[in-house]
Short mmCIF file of C-alpha atoms in Angstrom, two decimals:
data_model
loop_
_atom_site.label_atom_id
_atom_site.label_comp_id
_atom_site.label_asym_id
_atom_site.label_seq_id
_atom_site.Cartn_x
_atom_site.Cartn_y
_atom_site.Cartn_z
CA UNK B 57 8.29 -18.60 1.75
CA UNK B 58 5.64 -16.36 3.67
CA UNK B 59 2.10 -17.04 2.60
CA UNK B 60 -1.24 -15.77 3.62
CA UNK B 61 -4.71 -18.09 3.76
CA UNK B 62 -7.80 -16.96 3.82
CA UNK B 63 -10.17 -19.92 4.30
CA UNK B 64 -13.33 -18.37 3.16
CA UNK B 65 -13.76 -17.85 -0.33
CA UNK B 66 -17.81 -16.23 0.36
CA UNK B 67 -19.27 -15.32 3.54
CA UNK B 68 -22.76 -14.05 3.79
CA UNK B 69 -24.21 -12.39 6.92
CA UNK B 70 -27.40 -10.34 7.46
CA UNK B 71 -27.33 -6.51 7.68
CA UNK B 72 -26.45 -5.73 11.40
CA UNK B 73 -24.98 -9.14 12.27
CA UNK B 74 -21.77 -9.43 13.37
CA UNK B 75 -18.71 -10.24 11.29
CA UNK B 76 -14.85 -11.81 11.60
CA UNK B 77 -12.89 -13.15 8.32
CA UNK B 78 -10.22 -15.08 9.00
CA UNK B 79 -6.49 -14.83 7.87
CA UNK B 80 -3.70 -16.63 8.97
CA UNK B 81 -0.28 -16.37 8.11
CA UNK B 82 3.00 -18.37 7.76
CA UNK B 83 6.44 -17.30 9.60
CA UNK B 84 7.58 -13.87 9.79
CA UNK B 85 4.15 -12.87 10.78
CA UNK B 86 4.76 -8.59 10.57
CA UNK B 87 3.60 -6.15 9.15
CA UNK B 88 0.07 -7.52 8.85
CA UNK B 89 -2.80 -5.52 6.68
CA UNK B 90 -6.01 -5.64 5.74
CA UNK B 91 -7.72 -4.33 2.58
CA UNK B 92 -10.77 -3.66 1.14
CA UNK B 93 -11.72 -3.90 -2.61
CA UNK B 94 -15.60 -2.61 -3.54
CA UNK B 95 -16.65 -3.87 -6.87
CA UNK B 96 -14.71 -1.81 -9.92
CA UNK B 97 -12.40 -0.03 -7.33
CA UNK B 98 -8.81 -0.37 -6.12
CA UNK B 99 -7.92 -1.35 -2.76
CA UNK B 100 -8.25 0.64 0.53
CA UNK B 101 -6.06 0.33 3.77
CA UNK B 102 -8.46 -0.97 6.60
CA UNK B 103 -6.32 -1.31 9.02
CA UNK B 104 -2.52 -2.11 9.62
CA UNK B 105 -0.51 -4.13 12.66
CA UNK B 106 3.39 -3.70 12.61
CA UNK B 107 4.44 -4.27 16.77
CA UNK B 108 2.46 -3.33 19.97
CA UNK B 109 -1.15 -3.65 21.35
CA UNK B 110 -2.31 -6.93 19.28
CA UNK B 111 -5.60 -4.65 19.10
CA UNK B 112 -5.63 -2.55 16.29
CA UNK B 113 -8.69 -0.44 14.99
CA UNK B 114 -8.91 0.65 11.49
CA UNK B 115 -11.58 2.75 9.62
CA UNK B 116 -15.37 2.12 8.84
CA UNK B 117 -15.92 0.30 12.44
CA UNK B 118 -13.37 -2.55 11.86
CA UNK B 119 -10.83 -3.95 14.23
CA UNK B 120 -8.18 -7.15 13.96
CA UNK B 121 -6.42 -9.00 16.56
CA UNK B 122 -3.13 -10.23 16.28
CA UNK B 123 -2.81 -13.85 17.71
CA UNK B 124 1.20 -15.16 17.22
CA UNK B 125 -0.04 -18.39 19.10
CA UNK B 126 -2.61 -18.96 16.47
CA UNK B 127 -1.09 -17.63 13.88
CA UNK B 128 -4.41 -15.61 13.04
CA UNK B 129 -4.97 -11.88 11.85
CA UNK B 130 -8.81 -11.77 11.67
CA UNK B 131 -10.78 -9.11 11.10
CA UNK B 132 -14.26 -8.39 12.99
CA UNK B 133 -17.07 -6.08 13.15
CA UNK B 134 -19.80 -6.08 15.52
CA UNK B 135 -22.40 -4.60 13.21
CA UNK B 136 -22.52 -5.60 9.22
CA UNK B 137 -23.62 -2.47 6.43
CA UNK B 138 -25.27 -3.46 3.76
CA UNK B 139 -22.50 -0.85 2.37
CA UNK B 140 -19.96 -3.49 3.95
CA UNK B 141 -20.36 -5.98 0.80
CA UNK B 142 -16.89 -5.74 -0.84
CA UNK B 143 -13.89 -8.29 -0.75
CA UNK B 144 -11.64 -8.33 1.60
CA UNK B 145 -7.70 -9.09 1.56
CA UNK B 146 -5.56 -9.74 3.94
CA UNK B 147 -1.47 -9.29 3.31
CA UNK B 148 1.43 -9.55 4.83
CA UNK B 149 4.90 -7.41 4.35
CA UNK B 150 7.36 -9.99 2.59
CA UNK B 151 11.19 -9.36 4.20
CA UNK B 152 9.61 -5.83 4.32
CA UNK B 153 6.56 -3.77 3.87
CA UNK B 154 7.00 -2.63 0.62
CA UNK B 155 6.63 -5.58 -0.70
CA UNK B 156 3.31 -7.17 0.22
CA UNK B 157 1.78 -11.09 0.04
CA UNK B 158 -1.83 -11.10 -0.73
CA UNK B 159 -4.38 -13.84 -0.02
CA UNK B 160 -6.67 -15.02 -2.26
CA UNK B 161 -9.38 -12.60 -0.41
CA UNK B 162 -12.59 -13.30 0.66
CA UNK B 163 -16.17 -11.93 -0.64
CA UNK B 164 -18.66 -10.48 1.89
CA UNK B 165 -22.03 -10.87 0.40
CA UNK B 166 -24.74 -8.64 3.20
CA UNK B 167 -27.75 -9.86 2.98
CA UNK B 168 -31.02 -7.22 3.89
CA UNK L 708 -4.02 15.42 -3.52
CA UNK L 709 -4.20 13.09 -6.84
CA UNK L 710 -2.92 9.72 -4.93
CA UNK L 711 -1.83 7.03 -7.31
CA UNK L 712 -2.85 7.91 -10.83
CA UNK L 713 -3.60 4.78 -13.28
CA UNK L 714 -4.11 4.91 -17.23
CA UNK L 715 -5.86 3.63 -18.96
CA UNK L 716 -8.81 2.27 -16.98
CA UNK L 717 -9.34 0.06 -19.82
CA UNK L 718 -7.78 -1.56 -22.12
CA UNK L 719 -8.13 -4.35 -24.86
CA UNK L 720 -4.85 -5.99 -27.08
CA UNK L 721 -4.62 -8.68 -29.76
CA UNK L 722 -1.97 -11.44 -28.97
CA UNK L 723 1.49 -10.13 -29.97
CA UNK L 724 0.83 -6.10 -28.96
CA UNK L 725 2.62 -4.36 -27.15
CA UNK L 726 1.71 -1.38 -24.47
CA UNK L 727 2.60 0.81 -21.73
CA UNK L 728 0.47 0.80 -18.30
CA UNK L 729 1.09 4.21 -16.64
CA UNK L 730 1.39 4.80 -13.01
CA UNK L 731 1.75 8.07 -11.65
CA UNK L 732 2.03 9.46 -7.96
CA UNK L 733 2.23 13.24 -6.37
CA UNK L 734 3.09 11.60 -3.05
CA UNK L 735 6.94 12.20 -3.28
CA UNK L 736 6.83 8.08 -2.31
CA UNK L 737 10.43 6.33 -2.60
CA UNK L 738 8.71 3.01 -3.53
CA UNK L 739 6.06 1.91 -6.13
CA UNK L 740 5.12 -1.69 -7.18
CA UNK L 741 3.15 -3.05 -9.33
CA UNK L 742 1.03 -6.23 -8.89
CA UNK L 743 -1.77 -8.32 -10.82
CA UNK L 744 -4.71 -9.54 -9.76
CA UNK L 745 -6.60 -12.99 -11.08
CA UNK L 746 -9.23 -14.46 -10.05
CA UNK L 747 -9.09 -16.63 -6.22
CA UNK L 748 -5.52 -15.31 -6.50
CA UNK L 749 -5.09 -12.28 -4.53
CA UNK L 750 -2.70 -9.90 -6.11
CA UNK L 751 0.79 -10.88 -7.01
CA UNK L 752 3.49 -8.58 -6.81
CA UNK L 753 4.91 -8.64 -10.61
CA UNK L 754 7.81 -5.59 -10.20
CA UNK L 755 8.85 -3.14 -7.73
CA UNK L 756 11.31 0.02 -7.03
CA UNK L 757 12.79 1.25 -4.16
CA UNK L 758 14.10 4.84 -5.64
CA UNK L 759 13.97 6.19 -9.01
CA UNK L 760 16.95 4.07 -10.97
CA UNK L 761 16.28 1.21 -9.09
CA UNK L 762 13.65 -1.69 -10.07
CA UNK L 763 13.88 -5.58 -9.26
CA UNK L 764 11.32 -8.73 -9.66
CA UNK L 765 8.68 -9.85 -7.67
CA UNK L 766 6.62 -12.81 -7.76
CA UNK L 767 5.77 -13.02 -11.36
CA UNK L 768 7.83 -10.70 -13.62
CA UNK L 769 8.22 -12.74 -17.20
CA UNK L 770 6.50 -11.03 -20.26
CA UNK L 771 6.57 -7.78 -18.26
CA UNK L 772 9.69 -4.72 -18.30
CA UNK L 773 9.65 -1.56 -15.78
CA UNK L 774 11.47 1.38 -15.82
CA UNK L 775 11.95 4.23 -12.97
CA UNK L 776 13.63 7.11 -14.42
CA UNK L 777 11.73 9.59 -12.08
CA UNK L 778 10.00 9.50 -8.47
CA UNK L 779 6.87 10.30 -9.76
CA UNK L 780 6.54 7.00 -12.56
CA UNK L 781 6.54 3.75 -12.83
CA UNK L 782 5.50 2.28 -16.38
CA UNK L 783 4.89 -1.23 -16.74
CA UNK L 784 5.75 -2.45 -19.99
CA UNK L 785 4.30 -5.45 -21.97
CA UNK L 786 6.23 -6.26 -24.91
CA UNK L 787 4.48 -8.78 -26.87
CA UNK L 788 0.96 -9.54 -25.08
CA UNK L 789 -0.68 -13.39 -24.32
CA UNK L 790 -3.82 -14.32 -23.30
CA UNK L 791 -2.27 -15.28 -19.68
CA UNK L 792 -1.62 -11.38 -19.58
CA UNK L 793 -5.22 -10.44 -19.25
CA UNK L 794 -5.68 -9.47 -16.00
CA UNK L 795 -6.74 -6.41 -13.60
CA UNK L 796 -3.26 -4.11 -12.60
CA UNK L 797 -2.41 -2.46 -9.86
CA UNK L 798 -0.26 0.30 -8.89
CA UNK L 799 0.87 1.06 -5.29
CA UNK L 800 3.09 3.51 -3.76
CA UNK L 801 4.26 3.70 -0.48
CA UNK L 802 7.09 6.11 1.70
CA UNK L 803 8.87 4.38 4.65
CA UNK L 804 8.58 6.10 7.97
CA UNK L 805 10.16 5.09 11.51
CA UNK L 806 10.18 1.46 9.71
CA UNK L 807 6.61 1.51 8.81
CA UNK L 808 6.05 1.24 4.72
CA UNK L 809 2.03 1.54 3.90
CA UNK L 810 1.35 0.96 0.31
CA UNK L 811 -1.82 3.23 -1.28
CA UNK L 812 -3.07 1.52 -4.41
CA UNK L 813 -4.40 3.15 -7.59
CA UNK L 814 -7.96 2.60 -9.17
CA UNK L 815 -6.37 -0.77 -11.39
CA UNK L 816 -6.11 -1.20 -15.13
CA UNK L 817 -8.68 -3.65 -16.54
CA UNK L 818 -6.72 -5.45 -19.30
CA UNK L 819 -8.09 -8.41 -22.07
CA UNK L 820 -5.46 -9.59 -24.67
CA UNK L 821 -7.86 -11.75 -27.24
#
């Protein structure tokens, strides 16, 4: 079955340092997404990789790259927000999009 | 534009009650799911639909019944709440274009069965 990890359970950087959360992903590696959860709120789209440039921008600054030979979907920012601190989840489209595999997610903690 | 519309925001049950999470969108969306999410878990998808009439099982659908008589809803059911119930719910809704299917979630159900 497809799975998603996401190695880091916390990850703490300082306001205006740079960021990447890793995700990897078992077979059937497409669609990829990630989301972002602030505390008390549902889940936003960040960004979203289905086929083409392995480059993909999404909202609020962040960007992913799609590595098959790795395996890897992570997520990066060059310059943290203090605004930033949310959890993050990546997911994967099970036999389809509609139907999405989560992992676990990780916490961004910003410090000032 | 309203989105994904959850109710209630809150909600606390005794072991053995039943209740209805709502889920409402004004998207016109063909599919809608519903997931939980627990603790280090991620969320898990618990039941989906693909049209109005149509529902199957995701990854963890015992204790829990759905329903799709319209486009616009998609109740969750629990007919006799556990403790292993409590939990925060989601509900997503997504439309599939050119082979692209992007769910948009709703604001969650906070839910404690004591």
């Amino acid at each position: 079955a497809q799975s998603v990890t996401q190695p880091d359970i916390h990850i703490t950087v300082s306001e205006g340092a740079s960021l990447e959360l890793r995700c990897n992903y078992s077979y059937g590696a497409t669609p990829l997404f990630w989301y972002v959860q602030s505390p008390g709120q549902g889940l936003q789209l960040l960004l979203k990789y289905f086929s083409g440039d392995t480059l993909v921008q999404g909202i609020k600054g962040f960007e992913a790259e799609f590595k098959r030979s790795q395996s890897s979907f992570n997520l990066r920012k060059p310059s943290v927000h203090w605004s930033d601190a949310a959890e993050y989840f990546c997911a994967v489209g099970a036999s389809s999009s509609y139907k999405l595999i989560f992992g676990s997610g990780t916490r961004l903690l910003v410090r000032p | 534009n309203a989105g994904v519309t959850q109710t209630p925001k809150f909600q606390v049950l005794k072991t053995g009650q039943s209740m209805t999470l709502q889920c409402a969108q004004d998207m016109n969306h063909e599919y809608m799911s519903w997931y939980r999410q627990d603790p280090g878990m991620g969320l898990r998808l618990i039941h989906y639909s693909v049209g109005a009439g149509i529902t199957d099982q995701g990854e963890v659908p015992n204790g829990y019944n759905v329903s799709r008589s319209t486009t616009e809803d998609f109740p969750l059911r629990l007919l006799s709440a556990a403790p292993s119930q409590t939990s925060v719910y989601f509900c997503a809704s997504s439309l599939d274009r050119d082979g692209k299917n992007i769910q948009y979630f709703g604001a969650g159900t906070r839910l404690s069965v004591l």
